[in-house]
Amino acid sequence: MPNSLSSFNRDTFNTALREKGLRPTKQRACVYGVILDKRDHPTADDIYDRVKRHLPGTSFATVYNCLETLVGCDLVRQVNMDRSPTRYCPNLTPHAHFRCTQSGKIYDVEIDNDTLSLMQALVPEGFEAENLDLSFSGTAKSSNN
Amino acid sequence: MPNSLSSFNRDTFNTALREKGLRPTKQRACVYGVILDKRDHPTADDIYDRVKRHLPGTSFATVYNCLETLVGCDLVRQVNMDRSPTRYCPNLTPHAHFRCTQSGKIYDVEIDNDTLSLMQALVPEGFEAENLDLSFSGTAKSSNN
DNA sequence: TTCAGGAATTAGAATAATTCCAATTTAGCT
DNA sequence: AGCTAAATTGGAATTATTCTAATTCCTGAA
């Protein structure tokens, strides 16, 4: 039985959904599962393909619905880089993204607390930032694959 | 005659285009003009409306073509925030953006050199960043309009 | 346990931003 | 003026995403 969540993740998942009064359905679990499974910042399209291998009847709308739900429950994060399709990421720690313009691959980049504080301090008086997004693009040596 | 470029901007414009072997057409000048004129981070749609007031025959495709050209000549910058339409910005200094989730307005946020260096230092060995994007979203007090 | 009612899923249509395309116009050279 | 490549044009096409209305599925009260 592939893509069953580990009991740890299953717990996180159930709890997060129940807290919002939402149902932990098999589609939602599966979408969450494939995102945890291969942390390659998949697009909705990628996720759809992977989910179909486990739950063949799943529709595109459902994938989008599930993703929206998971994002709303803070189980996964959206990653938007330029105009390219939205990607999804189970890494919830504060981190930036690096996109290789050659391969299209996206890498997580840790942000240390000092730098994070300095960035947050850029926001002027009278503005209240709830969200911060930092991304880089450029080239990655192929040894980083 | 509205939206004629100041002689300073006209020079910048002509030079930047000629350097790439491109023609400084009236459509390109007008698109550049409206972006300089009202620095409110307009979308292609906004720009189209404003350009039509000066050059009524202009098509949408032309606006997009001109924008691409201007970006390629480093005369304006694209600003992408989440999934919302691309916006355009004539501020070429390193700066971040703040989007007010209530009004949708976008504000420039200066980045000091120290913070900029620290951010650039986040990029790990083996990665070469050509581009850095920092954006915030949250709420802005209405006195910031 | 059943069953009512809300929640979730589904297929397919609709939308929004952007890009593509083929035809026409224009600008810059000789 | 006339040639040629570049730019513009209108409309069709594309892409990612959202919407809609119908169906199916859970859950908890009887």
XYZ file of C-alpha atoms (C1' of nucleotides) in Angstrom:
350
model
C 0.000 0.000 0.000
C 2.037 2.986 -1.206
C 1.709 6.499 0.038
C 0.170 5.725 3.314
C 1.299 8.376 5.724
C 3.645 7.432 8.523
C 1.843 7.369 11.840
C 3.585 10.593 12.774
C 2.480 12.375 9.651
C -0.938 10.805 9.858
C -1.350 12.324 13.290
C -0.178 15.742 12.204
C -2.551 15.536 9.282
C -5.601 14.410 11.249
C -5.032 16.944 13.965
C -4.489 19.864 11.610
C -7.672 19.108 9.702
C -9.824 18.371 12.719
C -8.741 21.623 14.294
C -10.388 23.444 11.424
C -13.439 21.197 11.456
C -12.431 19.589 8.157
C -12.496 15.925 7.225
C -9.306 13.916 6.773
C -10.338 12.287 3.496
C -8.291 9.795 1.522
C -7.751 12.298 -1.295
C -6.394 14.897 1.099
C -4.181 12.318 2.765
C -2.888 11.160 -0.586
C -2.075 14.664 -1.796
C -0.286 15.320 1.477
C 1.484 11.990 1.140
C 2.910 12.592 -2.310
C 4.157 16.014 -1.262
C 5.943 14.508 1.726
C 7.176 11.583 -0.307
C 9.241 13.359 -2.909
C 10.275 16.786 -1.794
C 10.975 18.152 -5.209
C 8.575 21.105 -5.126
C 6.002 19.545 -7.449
C 3.407 21.553 -9.357
C -0.327 20.785 -9.152
C 0.169 18.910 -12.395
C 2.936 16.739 -10.965
C 0.849 16.083 -7.888
C -2.147 15.122 -10.004
C -0.065 12.535 -11.866
C 1.296 11.057 -8.659
C -2.027 10.990 -6.874
C -3.673 9.206 -9.816
C -1.282 6.311 -9.385
C -2.791 5.681 -5.964
C -6.340 6.934 -6.424
C -7.039 6.700 -10.147
C -10.447 8.378 -10.016
C -9.110 11.637 -8.643
C -9.913 14.780 -10.590
C -7.883 17.878 -11.133
C -10.382 19.960 -9.232
C -9.914 17.712 -6.241
C -6.161 18.122 -6.336
C -6.585 21.890 -6.337
C -9.183 21.685 -3.587
C -6.963 19.483 -1.448
C -3.961 21.714 -1.976
C -5.946 24.751 -0.940
C -7.096 22.904 2.171
C -3.605 21.720 3.085
C -2.213 25.207 2.645
C -5.023 26.587 4.800
C -4.171 24.064 7.526
C -0.484 25.004 7.378
C 0.554 21.540 6.327
C 2.211 22.627 3.105
C 3.415 25.899 1.650
C 2.924 27.426 -1.765
C 6.023 28.455 -3.642
C 5.560 30.985 -6.408
C 8.513 31.887 -8.559
C 7.930 34.388 -11.326
C 5.112 33.353 -13.595
C 5.711 29.643 -13.406
C 3.036 27.310 -12.009
C 2.680 27.236 -8.246
C 4.741 24.599 -6.484
C 4.177 22.940 -3.143
C 6.576 22.360 -0.306
C 6.224 20.472 2.996
C 9.146 22.338 4.585
C 7.518 24.704 7.052
C 10.661 26.190 8.586
C 11.563 29.705 7.428
C 13.547 29.204 4.267
C 14.150 30.769 0.896
C 14.160 29.178 -2.541
C 16.725 29.010 -5.253
C 15.676 28.211 -8.782
C 18.219 27.016 -11.301
C 17.356 28.728 -14.565
C 18.994 25.903 -16.475
C 17.322 22.853 -14.983
C 14.246 24.497 -13.489
C 14.966 22.701 -10.225
C 14.130 24.415 -6.974
C 16.278 24.132 -3.872
C 15.533 25.117 -0.300
C 17.894 27.664 1.210
C 17.999 27.958 4.979
C 17.702 31.409 6.517
C 19.515 32.003 9.782
C 17.736 33.944 12.503
C 19.976 36.999 12.341
C 19.391 37.501 8.658
C 15.706 36.810 9.116
C 15.450 39.520 11.771
C 17.266 42.012 9.603
C 14.970 41.302 6.712
C 11.927 41.707 8.895
C 13.343 44.987 10.150
C 13.216 46.384 6.608
C 9.463 46.753 6.842
C 8.748 50.397 7.677
C 6.587 51.809 10.447
C 2.917 51.498 9.736
C 3.274 48.238 7.837
C 2.583 44.904 9.449
C 4.154 42.017 7.515
C 2.483 38.638 7.939
C 4.517 37.027 5.253
C 7.985 37.165 3.850
C 9.166 35.594 0.619
C 12.750 35.405 -0.469
C 13.824 33.762 -3.661
C 16.909 33.554 -5.787
C 17.422 32.474 -9.324
C 20.595 31.639 -11.140
C 22.641 28.595 -11.890
C 23.399 25.589 -9.733
C 26.378 23.355 -10.362
C 25.102 19.990 -11.503
C 26.750 18.403 -8.480
C 23.884 19.865 -6.474
C 21.296 17.538 -7.941
C 1.204 66.483 -25.772
C 0.980 64.194 -22.752
C 3.385 61.442 -21.873
C 6.271 62.704 -23.791
C 9.365 61.593 -21.983
C 11.531 64.208 -20.314
C 14.731 64.762 -22.250
C 16.615 62.881 -19.555
C 14.376 59.864 -19.769
C 14.227 60.114 -23.534
C 17.990 59.833 -23.620
C 18.070 56.865 -21.263
C 15.407 55.224 -23.364
C 17.020 55.815 -26.738
C 20.418 54.737 -25.509
C 19.188 51.566 -23.841
C 17.322 50.451 -26.947
C 20.021 51.383 -29.427
C 22.562 49.461 -27.391
C 20.588 46.327 -28.112
C 20.022 47.241 -31.736
C 16.321 47.872 -31.137
C 14.179 50.707 -32.403
C 12.869 53.398 -30.103
C 9.301 53.361 -31.400
C 6.490 55.581 -30.194
C 4.683 52.633 -28.633
C 7.728 51.642 -26.619
C 8.295 55.222 -25.565
C 4.676 55.557 -24.519
C 4.699 52.361 -22.463
C 7.880 53.515 -20.791
C 6.318 56.941 -20.273
C 3.221 55.719 -18.478
C 5.308 53.523 -16.195
C 7.497 56.476 -15.249
C 4.509 58.767 -14.972
C 2.566 57.047 -12.245
C 4.729 54.799 -10.159
C 1.952 52.674 -8.788
C 3.173 49.291 -10.037
C 0.611 48.980 -12.825
C -0.347 45.673 -14.424
C -0.201 45.119 -18.196
C -3.913 45.832 -18.161
C -3.480 49.173 -16.411
C -0.691 50.064 -18.808
C -2.826 49.134 -21.790
C -5.589 51.494 -20.600
C -3.165 54.339 -20.060
C -1.331 53.855 -23.334
C -4.602 53.832 -25.277
C -5.336 57.350 -24.054
C -2.246 58.539 -25.918
C -2.040 56.046 -28.788
C -5.584 54.741 -29.262
C -4.693 52.140 -31.880
C -2.361 50.227 -29.607
C -3.054 46.537 -29.147
C -2.620 44.338 -26.136
C 0.026 42.299 -27.887
C 2.040 45.454 -28.426
C 1.867 46.373 -24.768
C 3.184 42.942 -23.859
C 5.843 43.139 -26.552
C 6.961 46.557 -25.388
C 7.065 45.477 -21.776
C 9.210 42.508 -22.658
C 11.540 44.769 -24.587
C 11.789 47.326 -21.790
C 12.495 44.614 -19.249
C 15.146 43.162 -21.556
C 16.783 46.597 -21.813
C 16.760 47.009 -18.028
C 14.526 50.046 -18.176
C 11.791 48.567 -16.035
C 11.470 45.639 -13.688
C 8.834 42.960 -13.377
C 7.225 42.489 -10.004
C 5.538 39.160 -9.393
C 3.665 38.630 -6.179
C 1.984 35.284 -5.697
C -0.355 34.479 -8.543
C -1.483 38.015 -9.215
C -0.831 39.629 -12.600
C 2.690 40.835 -13.231
C 3.329 44.437 -12.328
C 5.914 46.840 -13.671
C 8.225 49.142 -11.805
C 10.706 51.797 -13.006
C 12.657 51.719 -9.717
C 15.873 49.939 -10.616
C 17.633 50.242 -7.270
C 17.707 47.086 -5.138
C 14.453 47.117 -3.232
C 11.792 44.797 -1.894
C 8.025 45.009 -2.216
C 5.267 45.099 0.311
C 1.751 44.233 -0.702
C -1.173 45.270 1.418
C -3.581 42.350 1.403
C -6.458 44.711 2.090
C -5.993 47.328 -0.606
C -3.841 45.347 -3.019
C -1.443 48.301 -3.162
C 2.241 47.639 -3.581
C 4.908 49.697 -1.868
C 8.648 49.810 -2.454
C 10.805 48.909 0.528
C 14.420 49.990 0.493
C 17.068 47.387 1.286
C 20.225 48.609 2.989
C 23.551 47.248 1.810
C 24.317 45.283 4.957
C 21.076 43.365 4.824
C 21.493 42.870 1.093
C 24.929 41.321 1.617
C 23.654 39.027 4.329
C 20.838 37.860 2.111
C 23.207 37.211 -0.743
C 25.422 35.250 1.630
C 22.592 32.776 2.220
C 23.160 31.250 -1.179
C 25.235 28.098 -0.651
C 28.453 27.072 -2.355
C 27.905 25.835 -5.844
C 24.988 28.148 -6.522
C 25.383 31.378 -8.431
C 22.486 33.784 -7.823
C 21.829 36.294 -10.588
C 18.625 37.493 -9.078
C 17.148 38.100 -5.675
C 13.510 38.774 -4.900
C 12.217 39.792 -1.534
C 8.589 40.514 -0.870
C 6.332 41.008 2.081
C 2.606 40.914 2.423
C 0.431 42.091 5.213
C -1.458 45.203 6.139
C -0.516 48.832 5.699
C -2.069 51.587 7.735
C -4.221 53.702 5.449
C -2.037 56.706 6.255
C 0.548 55.145 3.963
C -1.455 55.851 0.821
C -28.164 0.880 11.784
C -30.391 3.919 9.330
C -30.960 8.194 7.425
C -30.680 13.259 6.907
C -27.812 16.963 5.884
C -23.688 19.001 5.237
C -19.017 18.280 3.281
C -16.195 16.623 -0.330
C -15.469 15.102 -4.866
C -16.207 15.041 -9.729
C -16.284 16.318 -14.870
C -16.388 19.691 -17.565
C -17.116 24.525 -18.583
C -15.357 29.126 -17.706
C -11.917 32.589 -16.698
C -7.773 35.384 -16.671
C -3.286 36.426 -17.973
C -0.297 35.818 -21.327
C 1.698 34.147 -25.720
C 1.475 32.924 -30.442
C 0.552 33.674 -35.321
C 0.021 35.395 -39.858
C -0.824 39.649 -42.096
C 0.123 44.479 -42.358
C 2.619 48.625 -41.328
C 6.649 51.158 -40.248
C 11.421 52.754 -39.766
C 15.957 53.162 -41.161
C 19.216 52.384 -44.850
C 20.842 52.961 -49.850
C 11.701 56.724 -53.337
C 12.310 51.686 -52.541
C 14.027 47.651 -50.047
C 14.329 44.880 -46.024
C 14.068 43.697 -41.537
C 11.728 45.037 -37.396
C 7.586 46.239 -35.080
C 2.762 46.288 -34.609
C -1.826 44.413 -35.017
C -6.218 41.561 -34.145
C -7.540 37.533 -33.090
C -6.872 32.821 -31.972
C -4.510 29.674 -28.825
C -2.535 28.288 -24.516
C -1.928 27.538 -19.644
C -2.913 27.496 -14.985
C -6.462 27.859 -12.199
C -11.277 28.496 -10.558
C -16.131 27.804 -10.880
C -20.465 25.181 -11.216
C -23.879 21.979 -10.692
C -24.529 17.215 -9.979
C -23.236 13.256 -7.408
C -21.178 10.725 -3.631
C -19.592 10.239 0.894
C -19.329 10.887 6.067
C -20.942 11.651 10.459
C -23.803 11.978 14.180
C -28.578 12.058 15.872
C -32.625 9.226 16.203
